[in-house]
Amino acid sequence: MTGNLTDVRVERRPKLFETVVQTLRGQILGGDFQVGEKLPTEARMTGIFGVSRTVVREAVAVLAAEGLIEARHGAGVFVLDHPTRRISAITADVGNRISQAVNVLEVRMGIEIESAGLAAQRRSPSQEARIQEAFFEFERLLKNDEPTGKADFAFHREIAAATNNPFYVEILDALGDRTIPCDRNSPLYSVEVLSYEYLHGLQREHLRVLKAISAGNADAARAAMRAHLQAARDRYRQRLSGQQAGYHQGTLAATRSDISQPKAKLK
């Protein structure tokens, strides 16, 4: 095995473009900019945010990928008509995604708790090595602030494969990208669960599962997987029961605190 299973702590400094993205997204979704309206020039935004042109371009690229804006060559950057422009629509969308994530996690609990126990009993040395490789790939991506979803899915899939029962793998493959809602590419993705703290917590939980499987302790492996999936389910349930309103208010508050007079300062 490579790496150190006992040391998975990493430090992450927030990137400048994330602040620009959050502020502009909040203003666009909050209605401060209308459909078809042109955003301030790149030079103007560098002055407003106190960042470089490269940072502004990164932020624009993120918002364009989200379908909120469009850069038109020689003309500027314009706001698009997006289904989640209104805060009420955002709240409903967040709620739907959280509810789906809870449903998926309940299905996974019915499958993966037992698969972890079987993997502890049946894994071959090469299968154990692949589980470890997926674990350390997640750690590498987390340290580099890169999307971890594929490595997360690989970790769980390799555990399923180590049961030597192909149906466990088939079920995970059928769930596909819905399996890992914290991945940026997942249809269940929401930015609130993509924080460093959330992902670092997942890695600590993965570590307990991995140690139990490596020790050949089936009961401990089941318990660790149960705790891992229950913790994820409970986090989503808490958000579903009351955090939509907090998200709604927090988005507007963050936007107003970043720019006290948004339209006056951005234009």
C-alpha positions as protocol buffer text, in pm:
chain_id: "A"
residue {
  index: 1
  type: MET
  ca { x: 0 y: 0 z: 0 }
}
residue {
  index: 2
  type: THR
  ca { x: 120 y: 349 z: -73 }
}
residue {
  index: 3
  type: GLY
  ca { x: 51 y: 657 z: 134 }
}
residue {
  index: 4
  type: ASN
  ca { x: -39 y: 688 z: 498 }
}
residue {
  index: 5
  type: LEU
  ca { x: -386 y: 573 z: 604 }
}
residue {
  index: 6
  type: THR
  ca { x: -366 y: 764 z: 931 }
}
residue {
  index: 7
  type: ASP
  ca { x: -293 y: 1104 z: 777 }
}
residue {
  index: 8
  type: VAL
  ca { x: -561 y: 1235 z: 544 }
}
residue {
  index: 9
  type: ARG
  ca { x: -571 y: 1593 z: 667 }
}
residue {
  index: 10
  type: VAL
  ca { x: -535 y: 1856 z: 397 }
}
residue {
  index: 11
  type: GLU
  ca { x: -556 y: 2232 z: 395 }
}
residue {
  index: 12
  type: ARG
  ca { x: -749 y: 2431 z: 141 }
}
residue {
  index: 13
  type: ARG
  ca { x: -734 y: 2803 z: 78 }
}
residue {
  index: 14
  type: PRO
  ca { x: -1039 y: 2947 z: -96 }
}
residue {
  index: 15
  type: LYS
  ca { x: -977 y: 3052 z: -454 }
}
residue {
  index: 16
  type: LEU
  ca { x: -1038 y: 3411 z: -557 }
}
residue {
  index: 17
  type: PHE
  ca { x: -1263 y: 3321 z: -848 }
}
residue {
  index: 18
  type: GLU
  ca { x: -1505 y: 3142 z: -613 }
}
residue {
  index: 19
  type: THR
  ca { x: -1591 y: 3476 z: -447 }
}
residue {
  index: 20
  type: VAL
  ca { x: -1656 y: 3634 z: -785 }
}
residue {
  index: 21
  type: VAL
  ca { x: -1868 y: 3338 z: -894 }
}
residue {
  index: 22
  type: GLN
  ca { x: -2078 y: 3342 z: -577 }
}
residue {
  index: 23
  type: THR
  ca { x: -2143 y: 3715 z: -595 }
}
residue {
  index: 24
  type: LEU
  ca { x: -2232 y: 3724 z: -965 }
}
residue {
  index: 25
  type: ARG
  ca { x: -2442 y: 3408 z: -938 }
}
residue {
  index: 26
  type: GLY
  ca { x: -2634 y: 3556 z: -647 }
}
residue {
  index: 27
  type: GLN
  ca { x: -2706 y: 3877 z: -838 }
}
residue {
  index: 28
  type: ILE
  ca { x: -2809 y: 3699 z: -1156 }
}
residue {
  index: 29
  type: LEU
  ca { x: -3033 y: 3451 z: -980 }
}
residue {
  index: 30
  type: GLY
  ca { x: -3169 y: 3722 z: -754 }
}
residue {
  index: 31
  type: GLY
  ca { x: -3285 y: 3927 z: -1051 }
}
residue {
  index: 32
  type: ASP
  ca { x: -3036 y: 4214 z: -1028 }
}
residue {
  index: 33
  type: PHE
  ca { x: -2956 y: 4146 z: -1393 }
}
residue {
  index: 34
  type: GLN
  ca { x: -3230 y: 4081 z: -1644 }
}
residue {
  index: 35
  type: VAL
  ca { x: -3230 y: 3829 z: -1928 }
}
residue {
  index: 36
  type: GLY
  ca { x: -3027 y: 3967 z: -2216 }
}
residue {
  index: 37
  type: GLU
  ca { x: -2859 y: 4229 z: -1999 }
}
residue {
  index: 38
  type: LYS
  ca { x: -2486 y: 4282 z: -2043 }
}
residue {
  index: 39
  type: LEU
  ca { x: -2253 y: 4232 z: -1747 }
}
residue {
  index: 40
  type: PRO
  ca { x: -1984 y: 4488 z: -1667 }
}
residue {
  index: 41
  type: THR
  ca { x: -1670 y: 4468 z: -1877 }
}
residue {
  index: 42
  type: GLU
  ca { x: -1381 y: 4249 z: -1772 }
}
residue {
  index: 43
  type: ALA
  ca { x: -1177 y: 4556 z: -1684 }
}
residue {
  index: 44
  type: ARG
  ca { x: -1462 y: 4695 z: -1473 }
}
residue {
  index: 45
  type: MET
  ca { x: -1500 y: 4369 z: -1276 }
}
residue {
  index: 46
  type: THR
  ca { x: -1129 y: 4349 z: -1203 }
}
residue {
  index: 47
  type: GLY
  ca { x: -1163 y: 4687 z: -1032 }
}
residue {
  index: 48
  type: ILE
  ca { x: -1482 y: 4596 z: -846 }
}
residue {
  index: 49
  type: PHE
  ca { x: -1350 y: 4268 z: -707 }
}
residue {
  index: 50
  type: GLY
  ca { x: -984 y: 4363 z: -680 }
}
residue {
  index: 51
  type: VAL
  ca { x: -869 y: 4060 z: -878 }
}
residue {
  index: 52
  type: SER
  ca { x: -684 y: 3991 z: -1200 }
}
residue {
  index: 53
  type: ARG
  ca { x: -836 y: 3946 z: -1544 }
}
residue {
  index: 54
  type: THR
  ca { x: -751 y: 3576 z: -1522 }
}
residue {
  index: 55
  type: VAL
  ca { x: -965 y: 3540 z: -1210 }
}
residue {
  index: 56
  type: VAL
  ca { x: -1257 y: 3720 z: -1375 }
}
residue {
  index: 57
  type: ARG
  ca { x: -1226 y: 3495 z: -1681 }
}
residue {
  index: 58
  type: GLU
  ca { x: -1232 y: 3183 z: -1461 }
}
residue {
  index: 59
  type: ALA
  ca { x: -1548 y: 3307 z: -1290 }
}
residue {
  index: 60
  type: VAL
  ca { x: -1713 y: 3387 z: -1623 }
}
residue {
  index: 61
  type: ALA
  ca { x: -1624 y: 3040 z: -1752 }
}
residue {
  index: 62
  type: VAL
  ca { x: -1789 y: 2875 z: -1449 }
}
residue {
  index: 63
  type: LEU
  ca { x: -2109 y: 3077 z: -1485 }
}
residue {
  index: 64
  type: ALA
  ca { x: -2117 y: 3012 z: -1859 }
}
residue {
  index: 65
  type: ALA
  ca { x: -2085 y: 2638 z: -1793 }
}
residue {
  index: 66
  type: GLU
  ca { x: -2383 y: 2667 z: -1558 }
}
residue {
  index: 67
  type: GLY
  ca { x: -2585 y: 2823 z: -1837 }
}
residue {
  index: 68
  type: LEU
  ca { x: -2634 y: 3155 z: -1658 }
}
residue {
  index: 69
  type: ILE
  ca { x: -2436 y: 3374 z: -1898 }
}
residue {
  index: 70
  type: GLU
  ca { x: -2297 y: 3372 z: -2250 }
}
residue {
  index: 71
  type: ALA
  ca { x: -1980 y: 3536 z: -2376 }
}
residue {
  index: 72
  type: ARG
  ca { x: -2027 y: 3682 z: -2723 }
}
residue {
  index: 73
  type: HIS
  ca { x: -1711 y: 3757 z: -2914 }
}
residue {
  index: 74
  type: GLY
  ca { x: -1658 y: 4127 z: -2952 }
}
residue {
  index: 75
  type: ALA
  ca { x: -1982 y: 4215 z: -2775 }
}
residue {
  index: 76
  type: GLY
  ca { x: -1941 y: 4116 z: -2411 }
}
residue {
  index: 77
  type: VAL
  ca { x: -2102 y: 3881 z: -2158 }
}
residue {
  index: 78
  type: PHE
  ca { x: -2482 y: 3857 z: -2144 }
}
residue {
  index: 79
  type: VAL
  ca { x: -2732 y: 3702 z: -1900 }
}
residue {
  index: 80
  type: LEU
  ca { x: -2924 y: 3403 z: -2033 }
}
residue {
  index: 81
  type: ASP
  ca { x: -3276 y: 3289 z: -1956 }
}
residue {
  index: 82
  type: HIS
  ca { x: -3212 y: 3010 z: -1708 }
}
residue {
  index: 83
  type: PRO
  ca { x: -3472 y: 2790 z: -1534 }
}
residue {
  index: 84
  type: THR
  ca { x: -3325 y: 2865 z: -1191 }
}
residue {
  index: 85
  type: ARG
  ca { x: -3298 y: 3242 z: -1223 }
}
residue {
  index: 86
  type: ARG
  ca { x: -3561 y: 3309 z: -958 }
}
residue {
  index: 87
  type: ILE
  ca { x: -3479 y: 3229 z: -598 }
}
residue {
  index: 88
  type: SER
  ca { x: -3807 y: 3041 z: -554 }
}
residue {
  index: 89
  type: ALA
  ca { x: -3708 y: 2816 z: -841 }
}
residue {
  index: 90
  type: ILE
  ca { x: -3367 y: 2759 z: -686 }
}
residue {
  index: 91
  type: THR
  ca { x: -3520 y: 2659 z: -356 }
}
residue {
  index: 92
  type: ALA
  ca { x: -3753 y: 2408 z: -521 }
}
residue {
  index: 93
  type: ASP
  ca { x: -3470 y: 2268 z: -733 }
}
residue {
  index: 94
  type: VAL
  ca { x: -3244 y: 2227 z: -430 }
}
residue {
  index: 95
  type: GLY
  ca { x: -3523 y: 2051 z: -243 }
}
residue {
  index: 96
  type: ASN
  ca { x: -3587 y: 1810 z: -530 }
}
residue {
  index: 97
  type: ARG
  ca { x: -3221 y: 1722 z: -560 }
}
residue {
  index: 98
  type: ILE
  ca { x: -3182 y: 1668 z: -187 }
}
residue {
  index: 99
  type: SER
  ca { x: -3489 y: 1443 z: -180 }
}
residue {
  index: 100
  type: GLN
  ca { x: -3349 y: 1236 z: -467 }
}
residue {
  index: 101
  type: ALA
  ca { x: -3012 y: 1210 z: -292 }
}
residue {
  index: 102
  type: VAL
  ca { x: -3185 y: 1076 z: 22 }
}
residue {
  index: 103
  type: ASN
  ca { x: -3369 y: 815 z: -186 }
}
residue {
  index: 104
  type: VAL
  ca { x: -3048 y: 703 z: -357 }
}
residue {
  index: 105
  type: LEU
  ca { x: -2866 y: 677 z: -24 }
}
residue {
  index: 106
  type: GLU
  ca { x: -3143 y: 459 z: 118 }
}
residue {
  index: 107
  type: VAL
  ca { x: -3104 y: 221 z: -176 }
}
residue {
  index: 108
  type: ARG
  ca { x: -2727 y: 220 z: -132 }
}
residue {
  index: 109
  type: MET
  ca { x: -2762 y: 136 z: 238 }
}
residue {
  index: 110
  type: GLY
  ca { x: -2961 y: -173 z: 144 }
}
residue {
  index: 111
  type: ILE
  ca { x: -2678 y: -285 z: -81 }
}
residue {
  index: 112
  type: GLU
  ca { x: -2343 y: -151 z: 32 }
}
residue {
  index: 113
  type: ILE
  ca { x: -2354 y: -236 z: 401 }
}
residue {
  index: 114
  type: GLU
  ca { x: -2356 y: -606 z: 320 }
}
residue {
  index: 115
  type: SER
  ca { x: -2114 y: -563 z: 29 }
}
residue {
  index: 116
  type: ALA
  ca { x: -1858 y: -413 z: 268 }
}
residue {
  index: 117
  type: GLY
  ca { x: -1889 y: -716 z: 496 }
}
residue {
  index: 118
  type: LEU
  ca { x: -1855 y: -959 z: 207 }
}
residue {
  index: 119
  type: ALA
  ca { x: -1557 y: -765 z: 70 }
}
residue {
  index: 120
  type: ALA
  ca { x: -1382 y: -800 z: 406 }
}
residue {
  index: 121
  type: GLN
  ca { x: -1432 y: -1177 z: 388 }
}
residue {
  index: 122
  type: ARG
  ca { x: -1375 y: -1243 z: 19 }
}
residue {
  index: 123
  type: ARG
  ca { x: -1139 y: -980 z: -123 }
}
residue {
  index: 124
  type: SER
  ca { x: -826 y: -1093 z: -301 }
}
residue {
  index: 125
  type: PRO
  ca { x: -495 y: -906 z: -259 }
}
residue {
  index: 126
  type: SER
  ca { x: -540 y: -740 z: -598 }
}
residue {
  index: 127
  type: GLN
  ca { x: -897 y: -636 z: -514 }
}
residue {
  index: 128
  type: GLU
  ca { x: -786 y: -491 z: -182 }
}
residue {
  index: 129
  type: ALA
  ca { x: -513 y: -300 z: -364 }
}
residue {
  index: 130
  type: ARG
  ca { x: -768 y: -146 z: -603 }
}
residue {
  index: 131
  type: ILE
  ca { x: -984 y: -31 z: -311 }
}
residue {
  index: 132
  type: GLN
  ca { x: -676 y: 131 z: -161 }
}
residue {
  index: 133
  type: GLU
  ca { x: -586 y: 295 z: -492 }
}
residue {
  index: 134
  type: ALA
  ca { x: -931 y: 451 z: -516 }
}
residue {
  index: 135
  type: PHE
  ca { x: -898 y: 578 z: -158 }
}
residue {
  index: 136
  type: PHE
  ca { x: -565 y: 746 z: -228 }
}
residue {
  index: 137
  type: GLU
  ca { x: -688 y: 887 z: -558 }
}
residue {
  index: 138
  type: PHE
  ca { x: -973 y: 1057 z: -367 }
}
residue {
  index: 139
  type: GLU
  ca { x: -714 y: 1195 z: -124 }
}
residue {
  index: 140
  type: ARG
  ca { x: -496 y: 1324 z: -410 }
}
residue {
  index: 141
  type: LEU
  ca { x: -788 y: 1499 z: -578 }
}
residue {
  index: 142
  type: LEU
  ca { x: -902 y: 1651 z: -250 }
}
residue {
  index: 143
  type: LYS
  ca { x: -555 y: 1792 z: -183 }
}
residue {
  index: 144
  type: ASN
  ca { x: -550 y: 1943 z: -534 }
}
residue {
  index: 145
  type: ASP
  ca { x: -903 y: 2084 z: -501 }
}
residue {
  index: 146
  type: GLU
  ca { x: -1022 y: 1875 z: -795 }
}
residue {
  index: 147
  type: PRO
  ca { x: -1358 y: 1695 z: -834 }
}
residue {
  index: 148
  type: THR
  ca { x: -1356 y: 1377 z: -625 }
}
residue {
  index: 149
  type: GLY
  ca { x: -1675 y: 1213 z: -751 }
}
residue {
  index: 150
  type: LYS
  ca { x: -1513 y: 960 z: -984 }
}
residue {
  index: 151
  type: ALA
  ca { x: -1269 y: 844 z: -717 }
}
residue {
  index: 152
  type: ASP
  ca { x: -1551 y: 825 z: -462 }
}
residue {
  index: 153
  type: PHE
  ca { x: -1758 y: 609 z: -696 }
}
residue {
  index: 154
  type: ALA
  ca { x: -1452 y: 395 z: -776 }
}
residue {
  index: 155
  type: PHE
  ca { x: -1394 y: 335 z: -403 }
}
residue {
  index: 156
  type: HIS
  ca { x: -1747 y: 203 z: -355 }
}
residue {
  index: 157
  type: ARG
  ca { x: -1744 y: 11 z: -683 }
}
residue {
  index: 158
  type: GLU
  ca { x: -1418 y: -165 z: -600 }
}
residue {
  index: 159
  type: ILE
  ca { x: -1566 y: -272 z: -266 }
}
residue {
  index: 160
  type: ALA
  ca { x: -1867 y: -412 z: -455 }
}
residue {
  index: 161
  type: ALA
  ca { x: -1633 y: -592 z: -694 }
}
residue {
  index: 162
  type: ALA
  ca { x: -1445 y: -742 z: -399 }
}
residue {
  index: 163
  type: THR
  ca { x: -1761 y: -930 z: -296 }
}
residue {
  index: 164
  type: ASN
  ca { x: -1702 y: -1145 z: -606 }
}
residue {
  index: 165
  type: ASN
  ca { x: -2074 y: -1120 z: -668 }
}
residue {
  index: 166
  type: PRO
  ca { x: -2123 y: -933 z: -997 }
}
residue {
  index: 167
  type: PHE
  ca { x: -2476 y: -820 z: -912 }
}
residue {
  index: 168
  type: TYR
  ca { x: -2345 y: -574 z: -651 }
}
residue {
  index: 169
  type: VAL
  ca { x: -2143 y: -404 z: -923 }
}
residue {
  index: 170
  type: GLU
  ca { x: -2435 y: -409 z: -1166 }
}
residue {
  index: 171
  type: ILE
  ca { x: -2660 y: -229 z: -920 }
}
residue {
  index: 172
  type: LEU
  ca { x: -2405 y: 48 z: -857 }
}
residue {
  index: 173
  type: ASP
  ca { x: -2346 y: 84 z: -1229 }
}
residue {
  index: 174
  type: ALA
  ca { x: -2722 y: 114 z: -1283 }
}
residue {
  index: 175
  type: LEU
  ca { x: -2734 y: 404 z: -1035 }
}
residue {
  index: 176
  type: GLY
  ca { x: -2446 y: 563 z: -1225 }
}
residue {
  index: 177
  type: ASP
  ca { x: -2365 y: 927 z: -1156 }
}
residue {
  index: 178
  type: ARG
  ca { x: -2656 y: 953 z: -912 }
}
residue {
  index: 179
  type: THR
  ca { x: -2452 y: 738 z: -672 }
}
residue {
  index: 180
  type: ILE
  ca { x: -2226 y: 1025 z: -568 }
}
residue {
  index: 181
  type: PRO
  ca { x: -2433 y: 1344 z: -523 }
}
residue {
  index: 182
  type: CYS
  ca { x: -2130 y: 1545 z: -405 }
}
residue {
  index: 183
  type: ASP
  ca { x: -1968 y: 1519 z: -749 }
}
residue {
  index: 184
  type: ARG
  ca { x: -1983 y: 1836 z: -960 }
}
residue {
  index: 185
  type: ASN
  ca { x: -2102 y: 1633 z: -1256 }
}
residue {
  index: 186
  type: SER
  ca { x: -2384 y: 1456 z: -1072 }
}
residue {
  index: 187
  type: PRO
  ca { x: -2745 y: 1553 z: -1153 }
}
residue {
  index: 188
  type: LEU
  ca { x: -2795 y: 1563 z: -775 }
}
residue {
  index: 189
  type: TYR
  ca { x: -2504 y: 1803 z: -724 }
}
residue {
  index: 190
  type: SER
  ca { x: -2549 y: 2107 z: -502 }
}
residue {
  index: 191
  type: VAL
  ca { x: -2271 y: 2346 z: -412 }
}
residue {
  index: 192
  type: GLU
  ca { x: -2352 y: 2328 z: -40 }
}
residue {
  index: 193
  type: VAL
  ca { x: -2222 y: 1969 z: -18 }
}
residue {
  index: 194
  type: LEU
  ca { x: -1905 y: 2031 z: -211 }
}
residue {
  index: 195
  type: SER
  ca { x: -1719 y: 2210 z: 67 }
}
residue {
  index: 196
  type: TYR
  ca { x: -1379 y: 2096 z: 186 }
}
residue {
  index: 197
  type: GLU
  ca { x: -1523 y: 2008 z: 528 }
}
residue {
  index: 198
  type: TYR
  ca { x: -1786 y: 1780 z: 373 }
}
residue {
  index: 199
  type: LEU
  ca { x: -1541 y: 1598 z: 149 }
}
residue {
  index: 200
  type: HIS
  ca { x: -1278 y: 1567 z: 421 }
}
residue {
  index: 201
  type: GLY
  ca { x: -1545 y: 1410 z: 643 }
}
residue {
  index: 202
  type: LEU
  ca { x: -1622 y: 1158 z: 368 }
}
residue {
  index: 203
  type: GLN
  ca { x: -1256 y: 1067 z: 346 }
}
residue {
  index: 204
  type: ARG
  ca { x: -1236 y: 1000 z: 721 }
}
residue {
  index: 205
  type: GLU
  ca { x: -1539 y: 772 z: 688 }
}
residue {
  index: 206
  type: HIS
  ca { x: -1380 y: 598 z: 388 }
}
residue {
  index: 207
  type: LEU
  ca { x: -1071 y: 538 z: 599 }
}
residue {
  index: 208
  type: ARG
  ca { x: -1269 y: 348 z: 862 }
}
residue {
  index: 209
  type: VAL
  ca { x: -1430 y: 131 z: 594 }
}
residue {
  index: 210
  type: LEU
  ca { x: -1096 y: 61 z: 431 }
}
residue {
  index: 211
  type: LYS
  ca { x: -925 y: -31 z: 757 }
}
residue {
  index: 212
  type: ALA
  ca { x: -1201 y: -277 z: 846 }
}
residue {
  index: 213
  type: ILE
  ca { x: -1188 y: -445 z: 505 }
}
residue {
  index: 214
  type: SER
  ca { x: -808 y: -462 z: 513 }
}
residue {
  index: 215
  type: ALA
  ca { x: -829 y: -623 z: 859 }
}
residue {
  index: 216
  type: GLY
  ca { x: -1077 y: -880 z: 730 }
}
residue {
  index: 217
  type: ASN
  ca { x: -1329 y: -774 z: 995 }
}
residue {
  index: 218
  type: ALA
  ca { x: -1670 y: -817 z: 829 }
}
residue {
  index: 219
  type: ASP
  ca { x: -1873 y: -682 z: 1121 }
}
residue {
  index: 220
  type: ALA
  ca { x: -1657 y: -372 z: 1150 }
}
residue {
  index: 221
  type: ALA
  ca { x: -1674 y: -319 z: 775 }
}
residue {
  index: 222
  type: ARG
  ca { x: -2055 y: -334 z: 779 }
}
residue {
  index: 223
  type: ALA
  ca { x: -2067 y: -97 z: 1077 }
}
residue {
  index: 224
  type: ALA
  ca { x: -1830 y: 150 z: 912 }
}
residue {
  index: 225
  type: MET
  ca { x: -2022 y: 147 z: 583 }
}
residue {
  index: 226
  type: ARG
  ca { x: -2352 y: 185 z: 768 }
}
residue {
  index: 227
  type: ALA
  ca { x: -2217 y: 484 z: 961 }
}
residue {
  index: 228
  type: HIS
  ca { x: -2079 y: 637 z: 640 }
}
residue {
  index: 229
  type: LEU
  ca { x: -2405 y: 613 z: 444 }
}
residue {
  index: 230
  type: GLN
  ca { x: -2625 y: 703 z: 740 }
}
residue {
  index: 231
  type: ALA
  ca { x: -2418 y: 1014 z: 805 }
}
residue {
  index: 232
  type: ALA
  ca { x: -2460 y: 1121 z: 442 }
}
residue {
  index: 233
  type: ARG
  ca { x: -2833 y: 1048 z: 451 }
}
residue {
  index: 234
  type: ASP
  ca { x: -2879 y: 1239 z: 777 }
}
residue {
  index: 235
  type: ARG
  ca { x: -2692 y: 1541 z: 643 }
}
residue {
  index: 236
  type: TYR
  ca { x: -2925 y: 1553 z: 344 }
}
residue {
  index: 237
  type: ARG
  ca { x: -3233 y: 1502 z: 560 }
}
residue {
  index: 238
  type: GLN
  ca { x: -3134 y: 1794 z: 780 }
}
residue {
  index: 239
  type: ARG
  ca { x: -3099 y: 2019 z: 478 }
}
residue {
  index: 240
  type: LEU
  ca { x: -3427 y: 1893 z: 334 }
}
residue {
  index: 241
  type: SER
  ca { x: -3616 y: 1967 z: 656 }
}
residue {
  index: 242
  type: GLY
  ca { x: -3508 y: 2326 z: 704 }
}
residue {
  index: 243
  type: GLN
  ca { x: -3208 y: 2456 z: 520 }
}
residue {
  index: 244
  type: GLN
  ca { x: -3379 y: 2556 z: 195 }
}
residue {
  index: 245
  type: ALA
  ca { x: -3500 y: 2874 z: 364 }
}
residue {
  index: 246
  type: GLY
  ca { x: -3154 y: 2936 z: 503 }
}
residue {
  index: 247
  type: TYR
  ca { x: -3007 y: 2889 z: 158 }
}
residue {
  index: 248
  type: HIS
  ca { x: -3258 y: 3135 z: 14 }
}
residue {
  index: 249
  type: GLN
  ca { x: -3185 y: 3404 z: 268 }
}
residue {
  index: 250
  type: GLY
  ca { x: -2814 y: 3333 z: 281 }
}
residue {
  index: 251
  type: THR
  ca { x: -2773 y: 3375 z: -93 }
}
residue {
  index: 252
  type: LEU
  ca { x: -2930 y: 3719 z: -86 }
}
residue {
  index: 253
  type: ALA
  ca { x: -2744 y: 3821 z: 229 }
}
residue {
  index: 254
  type: ALA
  ca { x: -2409 y: 3712 z: 87 }
}
residue {
  index: 255
  type: THR
  ca { x: -2478 y: 3900 z: -233 }
}
residue {
  index: 256
  type: ARG
  ca { x: -2574 y: 4220 z: -53 }
}
residue {
  index: 257
  type: SER
  ca { x: -2278 y: 4200 z: 185 }
}
residue {
  index: 258
  type: ASP
  ca { x: -2030 y: 4148 z: -99 }
}
residue {
  index: 259
  type: ILE
  ca { x: -2164 y: 4448 z: -290 }
}
residue {
  index: 260
  type: SER
  ca { x: -2376 y: 4690 z: -89 }
}
residue {
  index: 261
  type: GLN
  ca { x: -2531 y: 4845 z: -398 }
}
residue {
  index: 262
  type: PRO
  ca { x: -2497 y: 4567 z: -655 }
}
residue {
  index: 263
  type: LYS
  ca { x: -2625 y: 4730 z: -968 }
}
residue {
  index: 264
  type: ALA
  ca { x: -2460 y: 5063 z: -902 }
}
residue {
  index: 265
  type: LYS
  ca { x: -2121 y: 4908 z: -832 }
}
residue {
  index: 266
  type: LEU
  ca { x: -2120 y: 4642 z: -1100 }
}
residue {
  index: 267
  type: LYS
  ca { x: -2234 y: 4868 z: -1379 }
}
